[in-house]
Tab-separated table of C-alpha atoms and ligand atoms in Angstrom:
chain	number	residue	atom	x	y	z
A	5	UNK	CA	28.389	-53.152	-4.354
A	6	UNK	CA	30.911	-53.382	-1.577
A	7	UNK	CA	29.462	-52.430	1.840
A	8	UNK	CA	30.547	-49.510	4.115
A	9	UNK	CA	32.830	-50.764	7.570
A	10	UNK	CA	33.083	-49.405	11.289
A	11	UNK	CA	36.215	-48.362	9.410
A	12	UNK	CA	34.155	-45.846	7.075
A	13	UNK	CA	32.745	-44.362	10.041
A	14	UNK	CA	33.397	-42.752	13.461
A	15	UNK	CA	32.621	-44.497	16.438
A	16	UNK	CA	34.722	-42.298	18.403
A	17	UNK	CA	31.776	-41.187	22.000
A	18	UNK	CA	29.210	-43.068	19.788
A	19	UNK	CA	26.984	-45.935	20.932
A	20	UNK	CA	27.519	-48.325	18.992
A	21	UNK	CA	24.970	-51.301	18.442
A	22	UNK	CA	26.569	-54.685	17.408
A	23	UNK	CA	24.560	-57.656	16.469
A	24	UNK	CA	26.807	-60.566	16.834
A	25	UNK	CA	26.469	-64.708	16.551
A	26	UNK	CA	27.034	-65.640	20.340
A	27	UNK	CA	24.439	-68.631	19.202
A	28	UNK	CA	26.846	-70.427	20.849
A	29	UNK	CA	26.579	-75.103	21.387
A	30	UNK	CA	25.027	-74.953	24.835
A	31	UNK	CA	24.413	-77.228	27.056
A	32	UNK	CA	21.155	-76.383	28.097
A	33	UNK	CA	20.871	-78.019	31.478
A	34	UNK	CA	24.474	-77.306	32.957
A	35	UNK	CA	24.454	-74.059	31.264
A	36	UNK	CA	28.012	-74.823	30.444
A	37	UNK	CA	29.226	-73.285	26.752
A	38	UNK	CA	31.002	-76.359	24.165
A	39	UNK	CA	32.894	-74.499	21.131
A	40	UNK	CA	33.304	-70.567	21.144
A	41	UNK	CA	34.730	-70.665	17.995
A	42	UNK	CA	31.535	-67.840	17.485
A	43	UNK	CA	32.224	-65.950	20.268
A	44	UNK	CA	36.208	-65.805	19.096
A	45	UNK	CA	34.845	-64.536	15.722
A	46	UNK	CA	33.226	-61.604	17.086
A	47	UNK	CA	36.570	-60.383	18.780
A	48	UNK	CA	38.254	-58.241	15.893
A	49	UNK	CA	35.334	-56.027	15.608
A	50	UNK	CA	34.886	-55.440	19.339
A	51	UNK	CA	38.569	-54.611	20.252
A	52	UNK	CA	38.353	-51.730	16.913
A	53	UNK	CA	35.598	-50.198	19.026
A	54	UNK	CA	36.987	-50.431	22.236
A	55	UNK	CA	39.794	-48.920	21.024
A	56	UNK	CA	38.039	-46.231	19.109
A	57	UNK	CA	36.760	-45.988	22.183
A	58	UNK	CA	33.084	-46.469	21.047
A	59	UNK	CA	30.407	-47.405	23.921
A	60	UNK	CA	29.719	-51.106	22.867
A	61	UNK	CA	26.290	-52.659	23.041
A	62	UNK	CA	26.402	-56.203	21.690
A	63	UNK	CA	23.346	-57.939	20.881
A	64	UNK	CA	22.543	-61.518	19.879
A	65	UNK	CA	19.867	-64.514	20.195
A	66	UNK	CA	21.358	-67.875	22.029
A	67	UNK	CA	19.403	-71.177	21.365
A	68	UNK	CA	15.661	-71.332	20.550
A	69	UNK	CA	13.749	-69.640	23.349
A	70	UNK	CA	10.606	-69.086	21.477
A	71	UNK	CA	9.794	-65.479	22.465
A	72	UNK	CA	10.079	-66.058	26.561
A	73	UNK	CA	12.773	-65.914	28.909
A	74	UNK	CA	14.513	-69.090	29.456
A	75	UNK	CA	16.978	-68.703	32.467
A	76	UNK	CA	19.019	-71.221	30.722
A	77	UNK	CA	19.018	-68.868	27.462
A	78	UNK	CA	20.414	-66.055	29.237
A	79	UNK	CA	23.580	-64.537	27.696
A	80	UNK	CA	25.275	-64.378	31.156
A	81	UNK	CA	27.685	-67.397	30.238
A	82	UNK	CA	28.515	-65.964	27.475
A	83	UNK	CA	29.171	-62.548	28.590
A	84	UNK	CA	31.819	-64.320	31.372
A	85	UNK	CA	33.732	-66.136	28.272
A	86	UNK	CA	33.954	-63.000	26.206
A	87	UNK	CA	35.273	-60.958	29.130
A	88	UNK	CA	37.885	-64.073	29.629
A	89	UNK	CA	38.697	-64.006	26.207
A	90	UNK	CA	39.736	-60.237	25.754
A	91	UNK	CA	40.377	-59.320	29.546
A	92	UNK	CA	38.263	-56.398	29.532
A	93	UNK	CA	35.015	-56.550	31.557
A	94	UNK	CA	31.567	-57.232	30.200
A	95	UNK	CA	28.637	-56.328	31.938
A	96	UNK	CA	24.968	-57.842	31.380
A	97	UNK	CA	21.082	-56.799	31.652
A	98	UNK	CA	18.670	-58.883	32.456
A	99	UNK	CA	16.648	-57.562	29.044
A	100	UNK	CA	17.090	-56.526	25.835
A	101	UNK	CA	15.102	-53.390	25.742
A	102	UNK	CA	13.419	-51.468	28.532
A	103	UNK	CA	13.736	-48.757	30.958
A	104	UNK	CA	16.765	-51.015	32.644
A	105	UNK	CA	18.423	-51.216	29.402
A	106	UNK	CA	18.214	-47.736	28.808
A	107	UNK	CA	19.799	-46.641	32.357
A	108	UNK	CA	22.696	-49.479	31.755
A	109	UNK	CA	23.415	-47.853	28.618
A	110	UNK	CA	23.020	-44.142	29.704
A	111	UNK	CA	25.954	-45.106	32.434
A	112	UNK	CA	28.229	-46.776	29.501
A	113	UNK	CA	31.759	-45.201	29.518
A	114	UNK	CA	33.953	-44.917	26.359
A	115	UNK	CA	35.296	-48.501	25.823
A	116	UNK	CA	33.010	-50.377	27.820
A	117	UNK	CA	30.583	-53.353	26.715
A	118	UNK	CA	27.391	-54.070	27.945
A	119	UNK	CA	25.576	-57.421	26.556
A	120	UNK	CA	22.070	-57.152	25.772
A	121	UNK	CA	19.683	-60.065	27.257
A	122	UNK	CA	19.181	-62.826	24.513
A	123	UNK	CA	16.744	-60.799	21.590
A	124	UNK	CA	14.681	-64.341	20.764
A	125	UNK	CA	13.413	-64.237	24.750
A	126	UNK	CA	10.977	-61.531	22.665
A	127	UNK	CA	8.642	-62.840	19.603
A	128	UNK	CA	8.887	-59.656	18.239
A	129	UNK	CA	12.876	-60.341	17.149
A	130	UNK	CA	11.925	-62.975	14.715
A	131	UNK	CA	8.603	-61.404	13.464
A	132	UNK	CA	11.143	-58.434	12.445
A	133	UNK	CA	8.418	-56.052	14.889
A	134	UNK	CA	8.334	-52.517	14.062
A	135	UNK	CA	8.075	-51.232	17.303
A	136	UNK	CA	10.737	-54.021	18.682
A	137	UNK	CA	13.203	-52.680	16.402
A	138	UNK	CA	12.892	-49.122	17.178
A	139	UNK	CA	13.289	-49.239	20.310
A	140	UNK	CA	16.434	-51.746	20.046
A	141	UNK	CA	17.429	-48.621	17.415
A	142	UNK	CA	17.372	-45.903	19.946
A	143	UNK	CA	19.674	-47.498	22.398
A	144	UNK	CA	22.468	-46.670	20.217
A	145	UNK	CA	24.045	-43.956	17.594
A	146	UNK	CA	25.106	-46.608	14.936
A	147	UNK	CA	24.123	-50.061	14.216
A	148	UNK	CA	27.092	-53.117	13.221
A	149	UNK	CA	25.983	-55.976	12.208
A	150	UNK	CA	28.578	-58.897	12.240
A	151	UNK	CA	26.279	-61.794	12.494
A	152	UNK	CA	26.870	-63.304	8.935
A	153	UNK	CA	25.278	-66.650	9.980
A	154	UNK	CA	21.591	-65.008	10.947
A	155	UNK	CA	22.208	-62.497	7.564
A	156	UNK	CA	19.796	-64.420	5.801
A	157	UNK	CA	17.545	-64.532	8.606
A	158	UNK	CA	15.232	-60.744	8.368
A	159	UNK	CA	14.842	-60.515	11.589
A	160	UNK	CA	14.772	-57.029	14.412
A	161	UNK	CA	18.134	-57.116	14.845
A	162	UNK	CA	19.427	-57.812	11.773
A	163	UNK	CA	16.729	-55.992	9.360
A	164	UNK	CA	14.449	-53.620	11.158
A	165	UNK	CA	16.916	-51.551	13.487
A	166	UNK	CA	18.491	-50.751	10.135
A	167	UNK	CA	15.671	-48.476	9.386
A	168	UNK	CA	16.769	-45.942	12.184
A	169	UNK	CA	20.076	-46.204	12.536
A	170	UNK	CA	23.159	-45.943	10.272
A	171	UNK	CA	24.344	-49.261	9.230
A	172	UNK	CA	27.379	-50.653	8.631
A	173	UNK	CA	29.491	-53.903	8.266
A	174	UNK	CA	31.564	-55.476	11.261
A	175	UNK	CA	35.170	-57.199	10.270
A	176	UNK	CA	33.931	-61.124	10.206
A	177	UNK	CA	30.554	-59.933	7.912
A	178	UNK	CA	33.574	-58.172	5.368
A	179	UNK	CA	35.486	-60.817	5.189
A	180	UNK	CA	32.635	-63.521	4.628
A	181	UNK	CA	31.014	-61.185	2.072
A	182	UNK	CA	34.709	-60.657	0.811
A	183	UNK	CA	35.806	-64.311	0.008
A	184	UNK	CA	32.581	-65.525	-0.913
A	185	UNK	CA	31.685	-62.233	-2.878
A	186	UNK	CA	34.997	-63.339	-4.684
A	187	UNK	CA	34.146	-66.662	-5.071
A	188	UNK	CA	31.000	-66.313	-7.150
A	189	UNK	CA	32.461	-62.990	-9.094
A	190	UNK	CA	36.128	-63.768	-9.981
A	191	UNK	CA	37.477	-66.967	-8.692
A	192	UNK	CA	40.854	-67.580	-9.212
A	193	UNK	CA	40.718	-70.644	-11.757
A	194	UNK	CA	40.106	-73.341	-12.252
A	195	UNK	CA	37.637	-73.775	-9.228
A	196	UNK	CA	35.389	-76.480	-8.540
A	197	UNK	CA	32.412	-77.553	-6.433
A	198	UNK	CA	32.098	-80.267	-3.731
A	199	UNK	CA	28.616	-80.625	-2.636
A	200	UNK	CA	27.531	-83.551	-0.404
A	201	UNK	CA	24.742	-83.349	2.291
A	202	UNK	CA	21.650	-85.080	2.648
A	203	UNK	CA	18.906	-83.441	-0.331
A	204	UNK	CA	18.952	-82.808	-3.519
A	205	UNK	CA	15.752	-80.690	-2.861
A	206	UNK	CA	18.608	-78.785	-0.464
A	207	UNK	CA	20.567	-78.064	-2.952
A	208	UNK	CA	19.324	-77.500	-6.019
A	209	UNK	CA	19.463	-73.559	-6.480
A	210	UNK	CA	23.240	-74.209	-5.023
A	211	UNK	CA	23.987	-76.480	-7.902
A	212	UNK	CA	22.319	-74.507	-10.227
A	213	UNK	CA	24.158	-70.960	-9.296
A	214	UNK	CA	27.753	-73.243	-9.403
A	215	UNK	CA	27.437	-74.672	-12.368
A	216	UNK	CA	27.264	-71.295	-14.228
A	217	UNK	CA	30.817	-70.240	-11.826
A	218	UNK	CA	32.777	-73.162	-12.002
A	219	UNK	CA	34.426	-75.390	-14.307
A	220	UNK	CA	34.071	-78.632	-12.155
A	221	UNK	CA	31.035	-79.908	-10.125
A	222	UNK	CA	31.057	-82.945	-7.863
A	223	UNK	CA	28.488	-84.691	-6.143
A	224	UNK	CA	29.001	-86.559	-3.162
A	225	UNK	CA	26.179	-87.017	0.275
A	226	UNK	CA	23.001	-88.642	0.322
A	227	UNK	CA	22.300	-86.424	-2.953
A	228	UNK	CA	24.212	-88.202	-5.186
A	229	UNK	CA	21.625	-91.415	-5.369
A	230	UNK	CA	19.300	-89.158	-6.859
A	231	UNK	CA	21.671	-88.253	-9.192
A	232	UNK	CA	22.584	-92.380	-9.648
A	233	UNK	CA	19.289	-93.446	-10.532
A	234	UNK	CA	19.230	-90.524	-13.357
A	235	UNK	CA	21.644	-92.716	-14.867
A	236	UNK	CA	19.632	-95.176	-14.453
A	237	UNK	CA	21.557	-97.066	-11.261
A	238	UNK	CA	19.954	-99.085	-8.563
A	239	UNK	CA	20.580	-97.590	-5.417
A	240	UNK	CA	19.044	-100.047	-2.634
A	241	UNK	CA	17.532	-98.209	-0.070
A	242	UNK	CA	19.556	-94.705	-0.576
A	243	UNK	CA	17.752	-91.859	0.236
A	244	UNK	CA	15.738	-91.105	-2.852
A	245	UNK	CA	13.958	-88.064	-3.725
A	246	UNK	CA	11.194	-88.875	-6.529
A	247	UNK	CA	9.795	-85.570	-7.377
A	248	UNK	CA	13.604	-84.456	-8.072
A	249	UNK	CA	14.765	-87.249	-10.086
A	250	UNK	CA	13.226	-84.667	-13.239
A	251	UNK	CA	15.340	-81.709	-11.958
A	252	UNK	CA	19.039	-83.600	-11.314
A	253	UNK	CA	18.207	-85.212	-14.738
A	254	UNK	CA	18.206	-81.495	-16.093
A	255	UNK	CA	21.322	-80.492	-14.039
A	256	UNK	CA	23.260	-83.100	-15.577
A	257	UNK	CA	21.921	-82.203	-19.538
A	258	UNK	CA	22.961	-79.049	-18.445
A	259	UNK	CA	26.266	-79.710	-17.347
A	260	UNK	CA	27.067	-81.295	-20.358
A	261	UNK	CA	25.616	-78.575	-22.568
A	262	UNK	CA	28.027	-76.136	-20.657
A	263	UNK	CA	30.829	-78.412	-21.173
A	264	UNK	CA	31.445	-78.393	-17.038
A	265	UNK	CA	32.307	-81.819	-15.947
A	266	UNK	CA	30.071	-83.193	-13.460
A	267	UNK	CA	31.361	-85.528	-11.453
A	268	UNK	CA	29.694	-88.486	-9.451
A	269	UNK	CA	31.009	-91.259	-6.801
A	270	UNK	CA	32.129	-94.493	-8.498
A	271	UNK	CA	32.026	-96.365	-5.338
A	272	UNK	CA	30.300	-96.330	-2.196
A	273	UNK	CA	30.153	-97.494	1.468
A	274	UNK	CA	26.782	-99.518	2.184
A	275	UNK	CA	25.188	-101.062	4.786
A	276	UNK	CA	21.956	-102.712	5.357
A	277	UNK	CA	21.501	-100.675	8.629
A	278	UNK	CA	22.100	-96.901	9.342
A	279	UNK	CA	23.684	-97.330	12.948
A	280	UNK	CA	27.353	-97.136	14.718
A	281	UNK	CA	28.794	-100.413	14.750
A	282	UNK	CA	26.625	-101.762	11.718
A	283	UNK	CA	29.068	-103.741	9.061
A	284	UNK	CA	29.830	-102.188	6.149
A	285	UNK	CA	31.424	-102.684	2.351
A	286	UNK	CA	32.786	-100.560	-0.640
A	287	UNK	CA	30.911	-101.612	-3.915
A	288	UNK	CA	30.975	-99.862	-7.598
A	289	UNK	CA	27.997	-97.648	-7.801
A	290	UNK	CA	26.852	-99.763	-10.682
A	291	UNK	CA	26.449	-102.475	-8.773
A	292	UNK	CA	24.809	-101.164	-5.689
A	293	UNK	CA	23.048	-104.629	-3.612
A	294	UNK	CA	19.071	-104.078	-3.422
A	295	UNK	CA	18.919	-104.430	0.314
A	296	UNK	CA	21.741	-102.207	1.144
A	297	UNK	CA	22.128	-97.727	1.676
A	298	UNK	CA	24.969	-95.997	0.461
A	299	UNK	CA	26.119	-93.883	3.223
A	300	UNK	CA	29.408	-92.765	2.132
A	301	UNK	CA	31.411	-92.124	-0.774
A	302	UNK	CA	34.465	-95.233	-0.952
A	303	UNK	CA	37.799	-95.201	-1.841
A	304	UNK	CA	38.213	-94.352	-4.986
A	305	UNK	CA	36.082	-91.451	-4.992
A	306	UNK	CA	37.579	-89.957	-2.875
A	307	UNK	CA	40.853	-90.401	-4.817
A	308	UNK	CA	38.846	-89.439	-7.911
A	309	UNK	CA	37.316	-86.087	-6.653
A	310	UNK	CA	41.036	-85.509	-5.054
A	311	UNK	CA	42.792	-85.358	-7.967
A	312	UNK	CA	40.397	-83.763	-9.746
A	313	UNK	CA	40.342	-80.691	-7.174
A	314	UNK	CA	44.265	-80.884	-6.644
A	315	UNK	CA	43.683	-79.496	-10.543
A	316	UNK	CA	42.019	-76.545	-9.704
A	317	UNK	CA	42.785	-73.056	-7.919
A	318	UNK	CA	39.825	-72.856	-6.023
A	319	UNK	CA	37.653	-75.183	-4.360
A	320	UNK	CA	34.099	-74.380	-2.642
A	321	UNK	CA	32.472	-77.269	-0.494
A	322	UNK	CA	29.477	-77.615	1.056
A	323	UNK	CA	27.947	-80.870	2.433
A	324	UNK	CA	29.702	-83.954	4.320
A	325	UNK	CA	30.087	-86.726	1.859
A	326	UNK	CA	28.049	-89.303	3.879
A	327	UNK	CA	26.376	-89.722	7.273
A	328	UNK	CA	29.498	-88.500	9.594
A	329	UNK	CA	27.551	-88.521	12.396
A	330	UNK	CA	28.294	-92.246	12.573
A	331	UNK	CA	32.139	-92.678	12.170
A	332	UNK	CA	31.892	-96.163	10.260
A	333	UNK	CA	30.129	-94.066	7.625
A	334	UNK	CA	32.653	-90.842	8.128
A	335	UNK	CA	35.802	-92.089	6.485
A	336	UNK	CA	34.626	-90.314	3.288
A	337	UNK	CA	33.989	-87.221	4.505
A	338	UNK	CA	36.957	-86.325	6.937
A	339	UNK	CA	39.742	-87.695	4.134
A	340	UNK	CA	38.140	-84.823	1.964
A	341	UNK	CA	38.780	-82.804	4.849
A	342	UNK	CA	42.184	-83.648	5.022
A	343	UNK	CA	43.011	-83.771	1.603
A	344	UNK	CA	41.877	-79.953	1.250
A	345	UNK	CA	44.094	-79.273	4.257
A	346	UNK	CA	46.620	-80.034	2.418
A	347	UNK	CA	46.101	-77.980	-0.881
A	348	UNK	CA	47.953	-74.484	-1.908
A	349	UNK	CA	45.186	-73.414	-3.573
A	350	UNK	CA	41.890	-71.090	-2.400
A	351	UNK	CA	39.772	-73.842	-0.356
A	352	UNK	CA	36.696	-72.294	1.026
A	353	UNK	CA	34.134	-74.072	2.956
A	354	UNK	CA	30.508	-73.647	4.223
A	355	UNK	CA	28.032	-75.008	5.004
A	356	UNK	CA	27.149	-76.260	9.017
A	357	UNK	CA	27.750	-79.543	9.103
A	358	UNK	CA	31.223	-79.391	6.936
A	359	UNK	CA	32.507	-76.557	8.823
A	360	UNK	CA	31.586	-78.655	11.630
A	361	UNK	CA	33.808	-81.485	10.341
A	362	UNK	CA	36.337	-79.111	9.692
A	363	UNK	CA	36.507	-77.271	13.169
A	364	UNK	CA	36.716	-80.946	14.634
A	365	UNK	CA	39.522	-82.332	12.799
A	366	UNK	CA	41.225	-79.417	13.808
A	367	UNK	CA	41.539	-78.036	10.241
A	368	UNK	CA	40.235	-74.656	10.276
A	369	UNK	CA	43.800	-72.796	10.189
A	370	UNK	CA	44.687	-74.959	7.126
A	371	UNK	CA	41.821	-73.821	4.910
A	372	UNK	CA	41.094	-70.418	3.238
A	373	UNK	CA	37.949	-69.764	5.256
A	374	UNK	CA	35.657	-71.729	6.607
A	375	UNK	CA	31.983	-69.881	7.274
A	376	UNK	CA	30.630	-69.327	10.425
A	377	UNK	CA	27.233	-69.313	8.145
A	378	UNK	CA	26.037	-72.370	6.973
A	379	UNK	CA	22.365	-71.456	5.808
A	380	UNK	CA	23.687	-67.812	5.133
A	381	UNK	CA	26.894	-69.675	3.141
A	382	UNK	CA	24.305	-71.764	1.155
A	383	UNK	CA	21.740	-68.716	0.485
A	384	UNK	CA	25.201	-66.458	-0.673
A	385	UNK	CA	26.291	-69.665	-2.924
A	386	UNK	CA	22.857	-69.582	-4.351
A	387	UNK	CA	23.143	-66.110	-5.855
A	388	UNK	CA	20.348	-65.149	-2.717
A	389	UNK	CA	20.438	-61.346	-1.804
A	390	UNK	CA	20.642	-61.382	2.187
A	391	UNK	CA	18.823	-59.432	3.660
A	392	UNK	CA	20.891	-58.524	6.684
A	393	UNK	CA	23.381	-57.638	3.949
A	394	UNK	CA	20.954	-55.527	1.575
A	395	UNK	CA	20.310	-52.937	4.506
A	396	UNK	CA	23.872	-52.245	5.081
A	397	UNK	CA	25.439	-49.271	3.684
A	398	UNK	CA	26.846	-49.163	0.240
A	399	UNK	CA	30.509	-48.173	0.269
A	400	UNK	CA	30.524	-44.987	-2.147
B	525	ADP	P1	25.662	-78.841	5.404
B	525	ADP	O1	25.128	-78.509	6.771
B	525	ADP	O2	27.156	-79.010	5.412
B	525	ADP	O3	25.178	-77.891	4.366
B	525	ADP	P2	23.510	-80.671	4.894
B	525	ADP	O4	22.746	-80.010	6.001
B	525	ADP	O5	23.014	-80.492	3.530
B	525	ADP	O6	25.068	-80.246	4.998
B	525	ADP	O7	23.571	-82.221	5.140
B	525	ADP	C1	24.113	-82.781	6.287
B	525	ADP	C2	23.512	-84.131	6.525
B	525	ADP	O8	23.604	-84.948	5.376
B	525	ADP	C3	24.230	-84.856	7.618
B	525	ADP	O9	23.401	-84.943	8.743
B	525	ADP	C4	24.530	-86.234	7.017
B	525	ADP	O10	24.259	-87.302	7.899
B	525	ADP	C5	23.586	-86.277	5.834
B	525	ADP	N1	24.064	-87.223	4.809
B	525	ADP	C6	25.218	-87.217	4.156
B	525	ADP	N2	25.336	-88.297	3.354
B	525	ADP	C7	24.205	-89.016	3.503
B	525	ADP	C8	23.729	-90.251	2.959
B	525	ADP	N3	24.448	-90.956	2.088
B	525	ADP	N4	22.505	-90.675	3.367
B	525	ADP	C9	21.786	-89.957	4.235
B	525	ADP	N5	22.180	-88.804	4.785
B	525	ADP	C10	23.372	-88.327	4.434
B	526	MG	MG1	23.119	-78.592	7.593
């Protein structure tokens, strides 16, 4: 069920409560912000209320403060970039609830934005507190939530306030529940699945939900050993999960029962140490040397999976193909990138560390969407009800 917008209601002399993802890189010693690619996000949704002329209270948690103020947590840095990014002016409190809070908000004018102190400097955001959340509630007339990538996260903000206030979706939560909503319901076809990353034990539900949406897996990432020795590989050193061995057995008797191809690397970069600067080389996964890690897909996987996907009319991926942290081990990883770039077909991607890639390589305008969610991507992709969604309101 679609949810209701800030377009389905009237903000108009309301305060309005946004939770947003200012979670922002940080650096937490010069205090100094790296991408505000989140902070960007949040813009659509906060001009419509400015000029609905709504009073805007945003709200968010910044970095991992563990329920006490951390003066290098505060949300002042981000309130500055967000006022340089629009050209409107931004104040700040120094809390999140509180008789302060309360007088800031009393004074708010039509149109103006106040930022709320960072929510995590109190345990009771994350412990989804009652009381917390009530009083976060009766700051405001309406709640928006348009922090997709904490959605799966029931926290005060993103659960609780719900309870008191009506709730609706901001722009950037629509359009993430929009394409991916799309993607798991009526995908323009064929689509197919890229999933790399590091565990199968990650994965799993992800490959299991896919494999009943798309006509086309593929396995790439530390994951795919696991899947090698099914088939009864060696695999050196590769990361190895044991206990899941039984489960990507079943995946792949399953694939086959479904008639969805399933498709693993032929070749791989290994190495016999995981570092920058170690020497590597491109073997056949069937002949994978004892001593050695596969930390990449080669060559001709990555010309395999291409042409495979340049087939279809959708593509999902989640998970870097190898260790691309390390850029002798990232070659894999970034030509996907590239090669997706290129495609005039629906290429969606989420997941942190791709959409990291992604962002990087400068890439982001040249895909579909890319999330600004990577557990809440992978928790959507699973078929998982979020719960920051589930409290919204459902469009009529
Ligand atoms: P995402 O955030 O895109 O969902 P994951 O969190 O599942 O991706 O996995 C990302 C991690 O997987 C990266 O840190 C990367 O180094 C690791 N990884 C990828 N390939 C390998 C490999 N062959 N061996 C070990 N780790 C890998
Ligand atoms: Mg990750």
């Amino acid at each position: 069920m679609p949810k209701k917008t800030i377009e389905d209601i009237q903000v108009k002399h309301k305060r309005v409560l946004l939770r947003v993802d200012f979670n922002v890189p940080l650096n937490v010693t010069t205090g100094v912000i790296g991408d505000d690619s989140r902070i960007r996000a949040s813009i659509p949704t906060i001009r419509y209320l400015v000029d609905h002329e709504a009073k805007v209270i945003l709200c968010s948690h910044l970095g991992r403060p563990g329920g006490k103020a951390i003066e290098n947590l505060r949300m002042t840095s981000v309130a500055q970039r967000l006022s340089r990014l629009t050209g409107l002016p931004v104040s700040t409190v120094s809390d999140c609830i509180g008789r302060e809070v309360e007088r800031k908000v009393g004074m708010l004018k039509e149109g103006e934005i106040l930022v709320l102190e960072n929510l995590r400097f109190h345990s009771e955001e994350e412990a989804n507190d009652a009381g917390f959340a009530r009083e976060l509630a009766s700051l405001a007339d309406i709640y928006v939530n348009d922090a997709f990538g904490t959605a799966h996260r029931a926290h005060a903000s993103t659960v609780g306030v719900a309870k008191y206030l009506p709730a609706v979706a901001g722009f950037l939560m629509k359009r993430e529940l929009d394409v991916m909503g799309k993607l798991l319901d009526d995908p323009e076809r064929p689509s197919a699945c890229l999933i790399g990353g590091a565990k199968v034990g990650d994965k799993i539900e992800l490959l299991q939900n896919m494999l009943g949406k798309v006509d086309m897996l593929l396995v790439g990432g530390g994951m795919a050993a696991t899947f090698l020795k099914t088939q009864g590989y060696e695999v050196g050193h590769s990361l190895i999960e044991d206990d899941k061995v039984g489960l990507a057995k079943e995946l792949l008797h399953e694939a086959k029962e479904w008639k969805v191809p399933f498709l693993l690397p032929i070749d791989a970069v290994v190495t016999e140490e995981i570092k920058a600067g170690a020497s590597t080389r491109v073997v056949a996964t069937t002949g994978i040397p004892s001593a050695s890690h596969i930390v990449d897909i080669g060559p001709q996987s990555v010309e395999l999976f291409c042409s495979e996907m340049a087939k279809c009319r959708t593509i999902i991926w989640n998970g870097p193909m190898g260790i691309y942290e390390i850029p002798e081990f990232a070659r894999g990883t970034r030509s996907i990138a590239s090669f997706l770039a290129t495609l005039n077909a629906t290429t969606v991607i989420g997941g942190g560390s791709s959409a990291e890639v992604v962002q990087e390589m400068g890439l982001t305008d040249k895909m579909t969407h890319v999330s600004t969610g990577g557990g809440a991507s992978l928790r959507f992709l699973e078929g998982v009800a979020l719960p920051g969604v589930e409290v919204l309101l459902d469009k009529e």
